[in-house]
Amino acid sequence: MKILRPLIPLTVILILYFALKEGVPYLGSQLHEGTWPVIPTSVMKMYVFFIAVGVLLIFTFTDDGFKANIGPFAEIYLNPDRKIIRFVSAVLVGCFGAWVSYQYVKPTFDAPVELRSIHPAPPSNAKMWGKTYSIGTLKNPLREDKENFAANVKAGGEVYYKNCFYCHGDRMLGKGPFWDGFTPVPANFVDIGTIAQLSESFVFWRIGTGGPGLPSEATPWLSAMPVWHEFLSEEEVWKVILFLYDYTGHSPRVIEPHH
Amino acid sequence: MTVMEIKSFSSSFVKGVVLAVATVALVGGSAFSAAGNVENGAKVYMKKCWWCHGEEGEADGPAAEFMMPPPRDFSAGVYKYKTSPPDAEIPRDEDLFVMISNGMPGTSMPSWKEVLSEQERWDLVAYIKTFTDMFEDMDNPPALSLAGKIPSTPDSITKGAKAYEAGKCFECHGERGKGNTQKKLKEGSGAKLWPRNLTKQWTFRAGTTPENLFARVTNGIPNTPMPAFAAETTANGKLSVEDRWHVVNYVMSLADPTNQVSQGQIVIKGVQRPAIPADEKDAVWDGVEATTFRLAPQIIQKERFFTPANDLISVKAVFTDKDIAFLLQWDDRTQSIPGEEKSGTLAWGPLGHDAVAIQTPVTPSGSSEKPYFGHGDGKNPVSMLYWKSQSATDPAGSMLMTATGNHKREMGDAESIGFTTSSSYEFGTWKVMMKRSLVSPNTEKDTQFVVGKYIPVAFANWDGSNGEAGSKHTMTTWYWLLLKPAPSNDVVVIPAMIFALLFFGQYAFSRFAGDKKNKA
């Protein structure tokens, strides 16, 4: 049974591998449903390499350990009486190599990667409602109107629920009834990665000119975001912006003055 | 109240305590709903719910006109999904709680458990009950008896199929459950209503367990034509408890797991065959993998459309060294034949054709610039293969088109690419085959299909009985088509070489090391 001794470190490596690959995401999914990331393959490969080296080091650290674990290899390859086991080992190692190389050469039919800049730099000027707006200096005219603030927010809510909820969702989570029909999927306004990062002028530009208004690094041909200046008035857009920030509790980013 | 609750329990201790209290109260029956705080419910309602359900619960919020089914009118006090006994007029508080928590798949009613606490949801239950006097002086009814449940067996399913016939479920849900109704159905309010496609159980509003479905069949769906089969009074007759369990098993057996979006699949893989299939029913298609996409209504450009009926399109592709053929398949509750009387009786709005279109860029360019998904743009035109169903006077037709933007279309020369179609409608499913040549003489206006290249592709679909015509239709954004090249030899040769190398390498090593050892 000495010959089986090297299986112990191998087994330990395998167990650690599965703990990493399956265990960690599983644990994560229990703690935080849907948000736990899977470990990327490249990082997995690195971890597994370190684990393998570490385990082998531990098992061959002492002289005895070294002999016990390496000895059987010498036995297989050097003892003339071990013909059968040598043959089996040669086949197994060969098959493993073939399998690994197959994983590399087998054809994959994954879709081409489409890189898309989510928040591209806006143009300095944008045309909407037959006028030209300078995006850098634009301010929400309704924000200062403290007196009518609540009424404006409510009016913005009505704009939202007549025009936006079926994509961006009744809960603002980007999951309206038709969200899964569009790639890229509609923006999630509760998430800190969207309006929370943006200035009101940027959001105004995005709503006014929609998907087709994006520069080419943001793949305007893919976005289902409609061109709202064709449907809404300028005031309605400012109102819906008030509503978006009010409902989600985010504050718009304040633009630093240009130098 | 089970799996999901257990999960939230483990996720937070505080929630867990609330849950424990809730569970105790639930066991105590009607007592718990009193724990819902009406004032707090009103506050949450005015932040989250009134947009659809209206300030007075009258289903007249600003969003109401943009959805089918329309929001529930709380002032009427009629709820669709109840698990109280058939003779109880009102639903159980737990029913309202579950609908608010889980939402209603296939409708605009979202699930609120992710954003509202357990307590807030009970507060809402208490509040929405105040919109009507139906609940006044009424105790929370007990749960419907689920006694006599019959496990699903082939025998029970056969009996269920008989009950499906006896109860005339097929008149509304179709012989194979696709929802291809024989009569026009309406909500109590008169609004447009299509019966459920029983093969798409991901669209079931109130759960898909046998117990959920037993409650549906027993109580029907109030305020809709879906009858309560526990009652003597319906035109469809009564079903015994036993028959109801059998029909539940039959309905569950209709679930078609392929009749939903192919998760994560965005590439249609066209395969090479010696010949193009003869028509849409050719057995060759059975061996080809289908990719199924979600159809969303065209709510992006003028004129928009908000109340779609069809929700999926499934696509297969086959090619030879000369031609390419697509098989497009979708469930459609109605065969729309303009000019025909029967079709006319089912239609909402003017009766139009059923139709489908495939859109590809004239110049596909891999992952870089594409035409705008909505009919292309001035810089990047798209080519479209369009089919429409027959009318009372004309046979089905097809067209080749080029577009450079919304409403900027021109006809192409369909003959030059040998464009032909064949189609059939059976048991609530359309199958349309489109065939054309891979290459086209008109490189400026028409797509060249190249084997091994990723070609962007998008689809549009019209249900003529659902008021869909022109820009009012359902659609997809860009996906991919790949005509799979014949596998290269490398796939075999390289692994074989590696095998040989390692196999003989080990023998060489053993001989070399053995020699050394002997010498030593």
PDB file of N, CA, C and O in Angstrom, chain A residues 121-159:
ATOM      1  N   ALA A 121     -17.442  59.942 -21.443  1.00  0.00           N
ATOM      2  CA  ALA A 121     -17.438  61.399 -21.310  1.00  0.00           C
ATOM      3  C   ALA A 121     -18.526  61.957 -22.223  1.00  0.00           C
ATOM      4  O   ALA A 121     -18.616  61.577 -23.384  1.00  0.00           O
ATOM      5  N   PRO A 122     -19.369  62.831 -21.698  1.00  0.00           N
ATOM      6  CA  PRO A 122     -20.430  63.389 -22.553  1.00  0.00           C
ATOM      7  C   PRO A 122     -19.837  64.387 -23.537  1.00  0.00           C
ATOM      8  O   PRO A 122     -18.759  64.931 -23.283  1.00  0.00           O
ATOM      9  N   PRO A 123     -20.512  64.634 -24.637  1.00  0.00           N
ATOM     10  CA  PRO A 123     -20.040  65.679 -25.549  1.00  0.00           C
ATOM     11  C   PRO A 123     -20.195  67.029 -24.848  1.00  0.00           C
ATOM     12  O   PRO A 123     -21.003  67.153 -23.921  1.00  0.00           O
ATOM     13  N   SER A 124     -19.441  68.028 -25.244  1.00  0.00           N
ATOM     14  CA  SER A 124     -19.582  69.308 -24.549  1.00  0.00           C
ATOM     15  C   SER A 124     -20.922  69.959 -24.887  1.00  0.00           C
ATOM     16  O   SER A 124     -21.521  70.621 -24.062  1.00  0.00           O
ATOM     17  N   ASN A 125     -21.396  69.708 -26.108  1.00  0.00           N
ATOM     18  CA  ASN A 125     -22.698  70.258 -26.489  1.00  0.00           C
ATOM     19  C   ASN A 125     -23.613  69.148 -26.980  1.00  0.00           C
ATOM     20  O   ASN A 125     -23.154  68.222 -27.631  1.00  0.00           O
ATOM     21  N   ALA A 126     -24.906  69.239 -26.640  1.00  0.00           N
ATOM     22  CA  ALA A 126     -25.849  68.247 -27.141  1.00  0.00           C
ATOM     23  C   ALA A 126     -27.086  68.953 -27.656  1.00  0.00           C
ATOM     24  O   ALA A 126     -27.533  69.942 -27.069  1.00  0.00           O
ATOM     25  N   LYS A 127     -27.614  68.446 -28.757  1.00  0.00           N
ATOM     26  CA  LYS A 127     -28.806  69.044 -29.359  1.00  0.00           C
ATOM     27  C   LYS A 127     -30.046  68.304 -28.900  1.00  0.00           C
ATOM     28  O   LYS A 127     -30.155  67.087 -29.046  1.00  0.00           O
ATOM     29  N   MET A 128     -30.994  69.042 -28.304  1.00  0.00           N
ATOM     30  CA  MET A 128     -32.276  68.461 -27.915  1.00  0.00           C
ATOM     31  C   MET A 128     -33.318  69.557 -28.057  1.00  0.00           C
ATOM     32  O   MET A 128     -32.995  70.728 -27.857  1.00  0.00           O
ATOM     33  N   TRP A 129     -34.527  69.186 -28.335  1.00  0.00           N
ATOM     34  CA  TRP A 129     -35.636  70.140 -28.471  1.00  0.00           C
ATOM     35  C   TRP A 129     -35.233  71.317 -29.378  1.00  0.00           C
ATOM     36  O   TRP A 129     -35.585  72.469 -29.113  1.00  0.00           O
ATOM     37  N   GLY A 130     -34.448  71.020 -30.400  1.00  0.00           N
ATOM     38  CA  GLY A 130     -34.069  72.057 -31.339  1.00  0.00           C
ATOM     39  C   GLY A 130     -33.143  73.108 -30.765  1.00  0.00           C
ATOM     40  O   GLY A 130     -32.946  74.170 -31.353  1.00  0.00           O
ATOM     41  N   LYS A 131     -32.590  72.853 -29.546  1.00  0.00           N
ATOM     42  CA  LYS A 131     -31.669  73.820 -28.945  1.00  0.00           C
ATOM     43  C   LYS A 131     -30.342  73.137 -28.695  1.00  0.00           C
ATOM     44  O   LYS A 131     -30.264  71.902 -28.693  1.00  0.00           O
ATOM     45  N   THR A 132     -29.307  73.892 -28.424  1.00  0.00           N
ATOM     46  CA  THR A 132     -28.020  73.300 -28.086  1.00  0.00           C
ATOM     47  C   THR A 132     -27.737  73.530 -26.605  1.00  0.00           C
ATOM     48  O   THR A 132     -27.834  74.665 -26.125  1.00  0.00           O
ATOM     49  N   TYR A 133     -27.446  72.467 -25.904  1.00  0.00           N
ATOM     50  CA  TYR A 133     -27.178  72.564 -24.467  1.00  0.00           C
ATOM     51  C   TYR A 133     -25.706  72.323 -24.224  1.00  0.00           C
ATOM     52  O   TYR A 133     -25.116  71.416 -24.801  1.00  0.00           O
ATOM     53  N   SER A 134     -25.124  73.128 -23.334  1.00  0.00           N
ATOM     54  CA  SER A 134     -23.733  72.911 -22.964  1.00  0.00           C
ATOM     55  C   SER A 134     -23.739  72.059 -21.693  1.00  0.00           C
ATOM     56  O   SER A 134     -24.098  72.526 -20.606  1.00  0.00           O
ATOM     57  N   ILE A 135     -23.386  70.767 -21.845  1.00  0.00           N
ATOM     58  CA  ILE A 135     -23.572  69.787 -20.769  1.00  0.00           C
ATOM     59  C   ILE A 135     -22.759  70.142 -19.518  1.00  0.00           C
ATOM     60  O   ILE A 135     -23.184  69.933 -18.396  1.00  0.00           O
ATOM     61  N   GLY A 136     -21.579  70.723 -19.733  1.00  0.00           N
ATOM     62  CA  GLY A 136     -20.700  71.003 -18.597  1.00  0.00           C
ATOM     63  C   GLY A 136     -21.298  71.977 -17.592  1.00  0.00           C
ATOM     64  O   GLY A 136     -21.081  71.845 -16.392  1.00  0.00           O
ATOM     65  N   THR A 137     -22.086  72.931 -18.046  1.00  0.00           N
ATOM     66  CA  THR A 137     -22.513  74.005 -17.155  1.00  0.00           C
ATOM     67  C   THR A 137     -23.991  73.919 -16.781  1.00  0.00           C
ATOM     68  O   THR A 137     -24.520  74.782 -16.078  1.00  0.00           O
ATOM     69  N   LEU A 138     -24.640  72.859 -17.252  1.00  0.00           N
ATOM     70  CA  LEU A 138     -26.083  72.756 -17.071  1.00  0.00           C
ATOM     71  C   LEU A 138     -26.452  72.449 -15.621  1.00  0.00           C
ATOM     72  O   LEU A 138     -25.798  71.653 -14.957  1.00  0.00           O
ATOM     73  N   LYS A 139     -27.517  73.111 -15.124  1.00  0.00           N
ATOM     74  CA  LYS A 139     -27.992  72.850 -13.755  1.00  0.00           C
ATOM     75  C   LYS A 139     -29.476  72.536 -13.800  1.00  0.00           C
ATOM     76  O   LYS A 139     -30.195  73.008 -14.677  1.00  0.00           O
ATOM     77  N   ASN A 140     -29.944  71.748 -12.820  1.00  0.00           N
ATOM     78  CA  ASN A 140     -31.374  71.460 -12.754  1.00  0.00           C
ATOM     79  C   ASN A 140     -32.106  72.692 -12.231  1.00  0.00           C
ATOM     80  O   ASN A 140     -31.975  73.044 -11.060  1.00  0.00           O
ATOM     81  N   PRO A 141     -32.872  73.386 -13.088  1.00  0.00           N
ATOM     82  CA  PRO A 141     -33.504  74.638 -12.671  1.00  0.00           C
ATOM     83  C   PRO A 141     -34.523  74.423 -11.550  1.00  0.00           C
ATOM     84  O   PRO A 141     -34.867  75.368 -10.838  1.00  0.00           O
ATOM     85  N   LEU A 142     -35.011  73.170 -11.387  1.00  0.00           N
ATOM     86  CA  LEU A 142     -36.067  72.939 -10.402  1.00  0.00           C
ATOM     87  C   LEU A 142     -35.519  72.647  -9.008  1.00  0.00           C
ATOM     88  O   LEU A 142     -36.256  72.632  -8.038  1.00  0.00           O
ATOM     89  N   ARG A 143     -34.224  72.379  -8.936  1.00  0.00           N
ATOM     90  CA  ARG A 143     -33.658  72.001  -7.652  1.00  0.00           C
ATOM     91  C   ARG A 143     -33.735  73.142  -6.637  1.00  0.00           C
ATOM     92  O   ARG A 143     -33.902  72.913  -5.447  1.00  0.00           O
ATOM     93  N   GLU A 144     -33.604  74.387  -7.123  1.00  0.00           N
ATOM     94  CA  GLU A 144     -33.608  75.537  -6.225  1.00  0.00           C
ATOM     95  C   GLU A 144     -35.018  75.891  -5.766  1.00  0.00           C
ATOM     96  O   GLU A 144     -35.200  76.586  -4.770  1.00  0.00           O
ATOM     97  N   ASP A 145     -36.012  75.420  -6.487  1.00  0.00           N
ATOM     98  CA  ASP A 145     -37.389  75.797  -6.205  1.00  0.00           C
ATOM     99  C   ASP A 145     -37.929  75.006  -5.008  1.00  0.00           C
ATOM    100  O   ASP A 145     -38.664  74.046  -5.160  1.00  0.00           O
ATOM    101  N   LYS A 146     -37.534  75.442  -3.814  1.00  0.00           N
ATOM    102  CA  LYS A 146     -37.878  74.692  -2.600  1.00  0.00           C
ATOM    103  C   LYS A 146     -39.395  74.621  -2.382  1.00  0.00           C
ATOM    104  O   LYS A 146     -39.925  73.639  -1.888  1.00  0.00           O
ATOM    105  N   GLU A 147     -40.052  75.679  -2.776  1.00  0.00           N
ATOM    106  CA  GLU A 147     -41.480  75.783  -2.507  1.00  0.00           C
ATOM    107  C   GLU A 147     -42.277  74.692  -3.200  1.00  0.00           C
ATOM    108  O   GLU A 147     -43.154  74.072  -2.618  1.00  0.00           O
ATOM    109  N   ASN A 148     -41.931  74.444  -4.474  1.00  0.00           N
ATOM    110  CA  ASN A 148     -42.686  73.458  -5.246  1.00  0.00           C
ATOM    111  C   ASN A 148     -41.993  72.103  -5.328  1.00  0.00           C
ATOM    112  O   ASN A 148     -42.320  71.290  -6.172  1.00  0.00           O
ATOM    113  N   PHE A 149     -41.007  71.925  -4.442  1.00  0.00           N
ATOM    114  CA  PHE A 149     -40.184  70.721  -4.566  1.00  0.00           C
ATOM    115  C   PHE A 149     -41.021  69.449  -4.536  1.00  0.00           C
ATOM    116  O   PHE A 149     -40.940  68.603  -5.434  1.00  0.00           O
ATOM    117  N   ALA A 150     -41.851  69.312  -3.509  1.00  0.00           N
ATOM    118  CA  ALA A 150     -42.642  68.083  -3.366  1.00  0.00           C
ATOM    119  C   ALA A 150     -43.547  67.861  -4.578  1.00  0.00           C
ATOM    120  O   ALA A 150     -43.652  66.744  -5.098  1.00  0.00           O
ATOM    121  N   ALA A 151     -44.151  68.943  -5.048  1.00  0.00           N
ATOM    122  CA  ALA A 151     -45.044  68.816  -6.201  1.00  0.00           C
ATOM    123  C   ALA A 151     -44.262  68.397  -7.442  1.00  0.00           C
ATOM    124  O   ALA A 151     -44.724  67.575  -8.242  1.00  0.00           O
ATOM    125  N   ASN A 152     -43.055  68.973  -7.603  1.00  0.00           N
ATOM    126  CA  ASN A 152     -42.239  68.612  -8.759  1.00  0.00           C
ATOM    127  C   ASN A 152     -41.786  67.160  -8.711  1.00  0.00           C
ATOM    128  O   ASN A 152     -41.732  66.473  -9.726  1.00  0.00           O
ATOM    129  N   VAL A 153     -41.435  66.704  -7.497  1.00  0.00           N
ATOM    130  CA  VAL A 153     -41.030  65.308  -7.350  1.00  0.00           C
ATOM    131  C   VAL A 153     -42.194  64.402  -7.726  1.00  0.00           C
ATOM    132  O   VAL A 153     -42.042  63.431  -8.476  1.00  0.00           O
ATOM    133  N   LYS A 154     -43.372  64.748  -7.255  1.00  0.00           N
ATOM    134  CA  LYS A 154     -44.532  63.920  -7.556  1.00  0.00           C
ATOM    135  C   LYS A 154     -44.826  63.912  -9.063  1.00  0.00           C
ATOM    136  O   LYS A 154     -45.090  62.859  -9.657  1.00  0.00           O
ATOM    137  N   ALA A 155     -44.721  65.090  -9.676  1.00  0.00           N
ATOM    138  CA  ALA A 155     -44.937  65.157 -11.125  1.00  0.00           C
ATOM    139  C   ALA A 155     -43.886  64.325 -11.852  1.00  0.00           C
ATOM    140  O   ALA A 155     -44.178  63.646 -12.842  1.00  0.00           O
ATOM    141  N   GLY A 156     -42.649  64.368 -11.332  1.00  0.00           N
ATOM    142  CA  GLY A 156     -41.580  63.545 -11.921  1.00  0.00           C
ATOM    143  C   GLY A 156     -41.898  62.070 -11.777  1.00  0.00           C
ATOM    144  O   GLY A 156     -41.621  61.271 -12.677  1.00  0.00           O
ATOM    145  N   GLY A 157     -42.489  61.702 -10.637  1.00  0.00           N
ATOM    146  CA  GLY A 157     -42.900  60.315 -10.434  1.00  0.00           C
ATOM    147  C   GLY A 157     -43.916  59.889 -11.480  1.00  0.00           C
ATOM    148  O   GLY A 157     -43.859  58.780 -12.003  1.00  0.00           O
ATOM    149  N   GLU A 158     -44.823  60.794 -11.805  1.00  0.00           N
ATOM    150  CA  GLU A 158     -45.816  60.443 -12.820  1.00  0.00           C
ATOM    151  C   GLU A 158     -45.157  60.236 -14.180  1.00  0.00           C
ATOM    152  O   GLU A 158     -45.519  59.325 -14.921  1.00  0.00           O
ATOM    153  N   VAL A 159     -44.171  61.100 -14.477  1.00  0.00           N
ATOM    154  CA  VAL A 159     -43.433  60.900 -15.732  1.00  0.00           C
ATOM    155  C   VAL A 159     -42.781  59.514 -15.702  1.00  0.00           C
ATOM    156  O   VAL A 159     -42.868  58.751 -16.664  1.00  0.00           O
TER     157      VAL A 159
END
